Tab-separated table of N, CA and C in Angstrom:
chain	number	residue	atom	x	y	z
A	1	MET	N	99.986	100.049	51.599
A	1	MET	CA	99.591	100.621	50.212
A	1	MET	C	98.417	99.383	49.624
A	2	PRO	N	97.268	99.970	49.046
A	2	PRO	CA	96.416	99.012	48.686
A	2	PRO	C	97.031	98.330	47.246
A	3	LYS	N	96.489	97.326	47.226
A	3	LYS	CA	97.474	96.369	46.390
A	3	LYS	C	96.486	96.933	44.675
A	4	SER	N	95.184	97.821	44.476
A	4	SER	CA	94.615	98.030	43.482
A	4	SER	C	95.524	99.047	43.053
A	5	ILE	N	96.332	99.740	43.705
A	5	ILE	CA	97.182	101.187	43.076
A	5	ILE	C	98.145	100.607	42.560
A	6	TYR	N	98.465	99.076	42.199
A	6	TYR	CA	99.531	98.464	41.163
A	6	TYR	C	98.569	98.321	40.069
A	7	GLU	N	97.395	98.173	39.762
A	7	GLU	CA	96.510	97.903	38.882
A	7	GLU	C	96.817	99.193	37.697
A	8	LEU	N	97.279	100.627	38.472
A	8	LEU	CA	97.438	101.776	37.602
A	8	LEU	C	98.968	101.842	37.229
A	9	ASP	N	98.944	102.613	35.901
A	9	ASP	CA	100.379	102.690	35.336
A	9	ASP	C	100.555	103.942	36.028
A	10	LEU	N	101.785	103.846	37.289
A	10	LEU	CA	101.931	104.655	37.996
A	10	LEU	C	103.367	104.646	38.142
A	11	LYS	N	104.272	105.591	38.385
A	11	LYS	CA	105.605	105.178	38.911
A	11	LYS	C	105.489	105.431	40.175
A	12	SER	N	106.309	105.192	40.915
A	12	SER	CA	106.511	104.728	42.391
A	12	SER	C	106.412	106.146	43.207
A	13	ILE	N	106.910	107.113	42.389
A	13	ILE	CA	106.955	108.216	43.275
A	13	ILE	C	105.300	108.834	43.132
A	14	GLU	N	104.525	108.731	42.164
A	14	GLU	CA	103.058	109.085	42.011
A	14	GLU	C	102.417	107.995	42.823
A	15	ARG	N	103.040	106.812	42.925
A	15	ARG	CA	102.222	106.253	44.325
A	15	ARG	C	102.519	106.702	45.380
A	16	GLU	N	103.583	107.189	45.869
A	16	GLU	CA	103.745	107.495	47.236
A	16	GLU	C	102.909	109.101	47.395
A	17	ILE	N	103.113	109.533	46.275
A	17	ILE	CA	102.424	110.849	46.824
A	17	ILE	C	100.613	110.597	46.644
A	18	TYR	N	100.444	109.817	46.271
A	18	TYR	CA	98.729	109.787	46.367
A	18	TYR	C	98.597	108.971	47.869
A	19	MET	N	99.276	108.198	48.075
A	19	MET	CA	99.284	107.455	49.420
A	19	MET	C	99.017	108.858	50.608
A	20	ILE	N	100.054	109.685	50.237
A	20	ILE	CA	100.322	111.080	51.391
A	20	ILE	C	99.284	111.711	51.130
A	21	CYS	N	98.501	111.951	49.448
A	21	CYS	CA	97.463	112.569	49.804
A	21	CYS	C	95.981	112.194	50.339
A	22	MET	N	95.997	110.699	50.015
A	22	MET	CA	94.662	110.202	51.065
A	22	MET	C	94.793	110.221	52.745
A	23	GLU	N	96.068	110.127	52.923
A	23	GLU	CA	96.398	110.268	54.424
A	23	GLU	C	95.863	111.687	54.946
A	24	ASN	N	96.279	112.765	54.016
A	24	ASN	CA	95.994	114.236	54.379
A	24	ASN	C	94.331	114.276	54.275
A	25	TRP	N	93.900	113.393	53.113
A	25	TRP	CA	92.330	113.423	52.794
A	25	TRP	C	91.700	113.020	54.192
A	26	ARG	N	91.966	112.166	55.183
A	26	ARG	CA	91.295	111.223	55.952
A	26	ARG	C	91.243	112.777	57.209
A	27	LEU	N	92.851	112.898	57.355
A	27	LEU	CA	92.598	113.779	58.592
A	27	LEU	C	91.400	115.318	58.077
A	28	SER	N	91.680	115.243	56.986
A	28	SER	CA	90.602	116.754	56.701
A	28	SER	C	89.466	116.071	56.953
A	29	LEU	N	89.102	114.709	56.479
A	29	LEU	CA	87.702	114.102	56.791
A	29	LEU	C	87.024	114.297	58.520
A	30	SER	N	88.169	114.127	58.828
A	30	SER	CA	88.100	113.503	60.691
A	30	SER	C	87.860	115.440	61.042
A	31	ASN	N	88.414	116.254	60.679
A	31	ASN	CA	88.350	117.935	60.835
A	31	ASN	C	87.320	118.375	60.172
A	32	LYS	N	86.623	118.033	59.346
A	32	LYS	CA	85.543	118.328	58.595
A	32	LYS	C	85.764	119.371	57.471
A	33	TRP	N	87.205	119.174	56.971
A	33	TRP	CA	87.441	119.991	56.008
A	33	TRP	C	86.682	120.261	54.851
A	34	VAL	N	85.464	120.958	54.537
A	34	VAL	CA	84.804	120.606	53.177
A	34	VAL	C	84.749	122.455	52.528
A	35	ASN	N	84.097	122.054	51.109
A	35	ASN	CA	84.316	123.294	50.373
A	35	ASN	C	82.693	123.296	50.023
A	36	GLU	N	82.492	124.765	49.651
A	36	GLU	CA	81.297	124.911	49.329
A	36	GLU	C	79.939	123.864	48.365
A	37	ASN	N	80.513	122.809	48.203
A	37	ASN	CA	80.193	121.606	47.037
A	37	ASN	C	80.392	120.583	48.358
A	38	GLU	N	80.378	120.684	49.644
A	38	GLU	CA	80.591	119.369	50.379
A	38	GLU	C	81.626	118.233	50.374
A	39	GLU	N	82.647	118.920	49.334
A	39	GLU	CA	83.636	117.782	48.639
A	39	GLU	C	84.626	118.022	50.055
A	40	ILE	N	85.273	117.117	50.675
A	40	ILE	CA	86.451	117.268	51.383
A	40	ILE	C	87.571	117.426	50.487
A	41	TYR	N	88.425	118.430	50.951
A	41	TYR	CA	89.854	118.652	50.398
A	41	TYR	C	90.977	118.995	51.660
A	42	PHE	N	91.867	118.675	50.798
A	42	PHE	CA	93.218	119.103	51.885
A	42	PHE	C	94.510	120.009	51.110
A	43	TYR	N	95.573	120.402	52.004
A	43	TYR	CA	96.459	121.085	51.174
A	43	TYR	C	97.784	120.047	51.144
A	44	ALA	N	98.402	120.925	49.841
A	44	ALA	CA	99.549	119.668	49.707
A	44	ALA	C	100.504	120.950	49.156
A	45	SER	N	101.418	121.028	49.913
A	45	SER	CA	102.934	122.175	49.641
A	45	SER	C	103.991	120.917	48.518
A	46	GLN	N	104.337	121.506	47.200
A	46	GLN	CA	105.172	120.852	46.431
A	46	GLN	C	106.388	121.184	46.991
A	47	GLU	N	106.743	122.091	47.754
A	47	GLU	CA	108.045	122.436	48.482
A	47	GLU	C	108.270	120.999	49.638
A	48	LYS	N	107.255	121.176	50.487
A	48	LYS	CA	107.179	120.039	51.757
A	48	LYS	C	107.304	118.924	51.230
A	49	LEU	N	106.753	118.126	49.882
A	49	LEU	CA	106.656	116.965	49.361
A	49	LEU	C	108.123	116.821	48.508
A	50	SER	N	108.611	117.243	48.344
A	50	SER	CA	109.752	117.450	47.655
A	50	SER	C	110.963	117.512	48.737
A	51	GLU	N	110.971	117.966	49.557
A	51	GLU	CA	112.071	117.801	50.695
A	51	GLU	C	111.826	116.324	51.710
A	52	LEU	N	110.437	116.047	52.051
A	52	LEU	CA	109.933	114.644	52.509
A	52	LEU	C	110.529	113.396	51.560
A	53	LEU	N	110.111	113.759	50.327
A	53	LEU	CA	110.742	112.559	49.510
A	53	LEU	C	111.760	112.282	48.713
A	54	LYS	N	111.999	113.561	49.053
A	54	LYS	CA	113.797	113.907	48.669
A	54	LYS	C	113.748	113.839	46.957
A	55	VAL	N	113.227	114.409	46.428
A	55	VAL	CA	113.292	114.541	44.950
A	55	VAL	C	112.979	116.047	44.892
A	56	SER	N	113.108	116.339	43.339
A	56	SER	CA	112.883	117.921	42.860
A	56	SER	C	111.638	118.302	43.034
A	57	ARG	N	111.289	119.817	42.860
A	57	ARG	CA	110.069	120.014	42.536
A	57	ARG	C	109.419	119.926	41.402
A	58	PRO	N	110.368	119.694	40.315
A	58	PRO	CA	109.537	119.375	38.933
A	58	PRO	C	109.409	118.143	39.306
A	59	THR	N	109.635	116.942	39.735
A	59	THR	CA	109.282	115.653	39.853
A	59	THR	C	107.999	115.373	40.517
A	60	ILE	N	107.660	116.542	41.481
A	60	ILE	CA	106.485	116.551	42.310
A	60	ILE	C	105.548	116.993	41.203
A	61	VAL	N	105.581	117.862	40.719
A	61	VAL	CA	104.883	118.994	39.636
A	61	VAL	C	104.459	117.849	38.479
A	62	SER	N	105.193	117.112	37.934
A	62	SER	CA	104.777	116.078	37.168
A	62	SER	C	103.942	115.181	38.121
A	63	ALA	N	104.328	114.709	38.958
A	63	ALA	CA	103.571	113.444	39.507
A	63	ALA	C	102.070	113.907	39.800
A	64	PHE	N	101.740	115.230	40.493
A	64	PHE	CA	100.501	116.025	40.520
A	64	PHE	C	100.012	115.910	39.309
A	65	LYS	N	100.505	116.142	37.923
A	65	LYS	CA	99.957	116.408	36.853
A	65	LYS	C	99.477	115.198	36.098
A	66	THR	N	100.347	114.155	36.574
A	66	THR	CA	99.869	112.476	36.464
A	66	THR	C	98.289	112.197	37.149
A	67	LEU	N	98.384	112.309	38.502
A	67	LEU	CA	97.497	112.209	39.304
A	67	LEU	C	96.447	113.104	38.781
A	68	ILE	N	96.681	114.140	38.284
A	68	ILE	CA	95.022	114.955	38.068
A	68	ILE	C	94.788	114.475	36.858
A	69	LYS	N	95.226	114.111	35.830
A	69	LYS	CA	95.447	113.526	34.495
A	69	LYS	C	94.479	112.252	34.472
A	70	ILE	N	94.533	111.628	35.143
A	70	ILE	CA	94.001	110.093	35.207
A	70	ILE	C	93.128	109.934	35.993
A	71	GLY	N	92.378	111.179	37.089
A	71	GLY	CA	91.473	111.487	38.014
A	71	GLY	C	91.462	111.231	39.163
A	72	LEU	N	92.603	110.713	40.002
A	72	LEU	CA	92.896	110.879	41.162
A	72	LEU	C	92.546	111.986	42.225
A	73	LEU	N	92.830	112.987	41.378
A	73	LEU	CA	93.310	114.530	42.317
A	73	LEU	C	92.587	115.694	41.344
A	74	GLU	N	91.999	116.579	41.928
A	74	GLU	CA	91.520	117.300	41.543
A	74	GLU	C	92.171	118.592	42.378
A	75	VAL	N	92.758	119.721	41.392
A	75	VAL	CA	92.993	120.977	42.207
A	75	VAL	C	91.881	122.213	41.892
A	76	GLU	N	91.956	122.901	43.047
A	76	GLU	CA	91.061	123.785	43.249
A	76	GLU	C	91.628	124.812	43.644
A	77	LYS	N	91.677	126.144	42.752
A	77	LYS	CA	92.497	127.447	43.528
A	77	LYS	C	92.166	127.919	44.400
A	78	ASP	N	93.108	128.351	45.291
A	78	ASP	CA	93.121	128.672	46.832
A	78	ASP	C	93.895	129.991	46.895
A	79	ASN	N	93.579	131.188	46.735
A	79	ASN	CA	94.143	132.259	46.827
A	79	ASN	C	94.754	132.731	48.310
A	80	LEU	N	94.364	132.246	49.314
A	80	LEU	CA	94.579	132.436	50.551
A	80	LEU	C	95.687	131.521	50.854
A	81	HIS	N	96.265	130.838	50.585
A	81	HIS	CA	97.137	129.855	50.547
A	81	HIS	C	98.499	129.527	49.804
A	82	PRO	N	99.339	129.338	50.031
A	82	PRO	CA	100.836	129.290	49.284
A	82	PRO	C	100.492	127.856	48.507
A	83	THR	N	99.826	126.877	49.081
A	83	THR	CA	99.476	125.325	48.655
A	83	THR	C	98.315	125.259	47.885
A	84	PHE	N	98.611	124.161	47.351
A	84	PHE	CA	96.823	123.607	46.418
A	84	PHE	C	96.314	122.900	47.349
A	85	ARG	N	94.851	123.233	46.902
A	85	ARG	CA	93.838	122.984	47.822
A	85	ARG	C	93.173	121.592	46.751
A	86	LEU	N	93.629	120.513	47.237
A	86	LEU	CA	93.345	119.551	46.438
A	86	LEU	C	92.070	118.709	46.854
A	87	LEU	N	91.324	118.013	45.683
A	87	LEU	CA	90.012	116.977	46.024
A	87	LEU	C	90.878	115.807	45.814
A	88	ALA	N	90.333	114.627	46.745
A	88	ALA	CA	90.609	113.434	46.216
A	88	ALA	C	89.106	112.631	45.618
A	89	LEU	N	89.465	112.361	44.139
A	89	LEU	CA	88.476	112.171	43.635
A	89	LEU	C	88.033	110.545	43.643
A	90	SER	N	89.314	109.899	43.714
A	90	SER	CA	88.763	108.844	43.888
A	90	SER	C	89.558	108.102	45.194
A	91	ASP	N	89.252	107.088	45.847
A	91	ASP	CA	89.933	106.603	47.180
A	91	ASP	C	90.085	104.985	46.471
A	92	ILE	N	91.122	104.355	46.576
A	92	ILE	CA	91.512	103.439	46.232
A	92	ILE	C	92.118	102.376	47.223
A	93	SER	N	92.090	103.376	48.557
A	93	SER	CA	92.902	102.821	49.685
A	93	SER	C	91.931	102.012	50.395
A	94	SER	N	90.826	101.464	49.740
A	94	SER	CA	89.781	100.642	51.177
A	94	SER	C	90.023	99.220	50.566
A	95	ASP	N	91.486	98.604	49.774
A	95	ASP	CA	91.379	97.395	49.672
A	95	ASP	C	91.847	96.548	51.148
C-alpha cells in the first residue's frame, strides 16, 4: 500500500477498497476498457466486496461514498451491469 494513502483521513476499510479498486483499474488499463471520454473504468460489485472483506453491504456503500466525496472515485451509471462502473480519478498508488 502506498504511504501517501495514510495522509488522507480514511478508515482502514476505505483504504482497502481503494487499493482493490486500483488493482481492478490496472487490469482495465491492460484490457483497454475505456469509455466514450477515453477514461479507464472498472466494475465493482458491492456484494462481492462485502463478501471478500467480510463486512456489511452498508459498510461498503459508506466507504464508496467517502471515496467519491474526497475525489478518489467517480461513479458512472451503467444499465447493462448490476455493478458500479467506476473511474479512478486519482492514482496515489505510484509512491
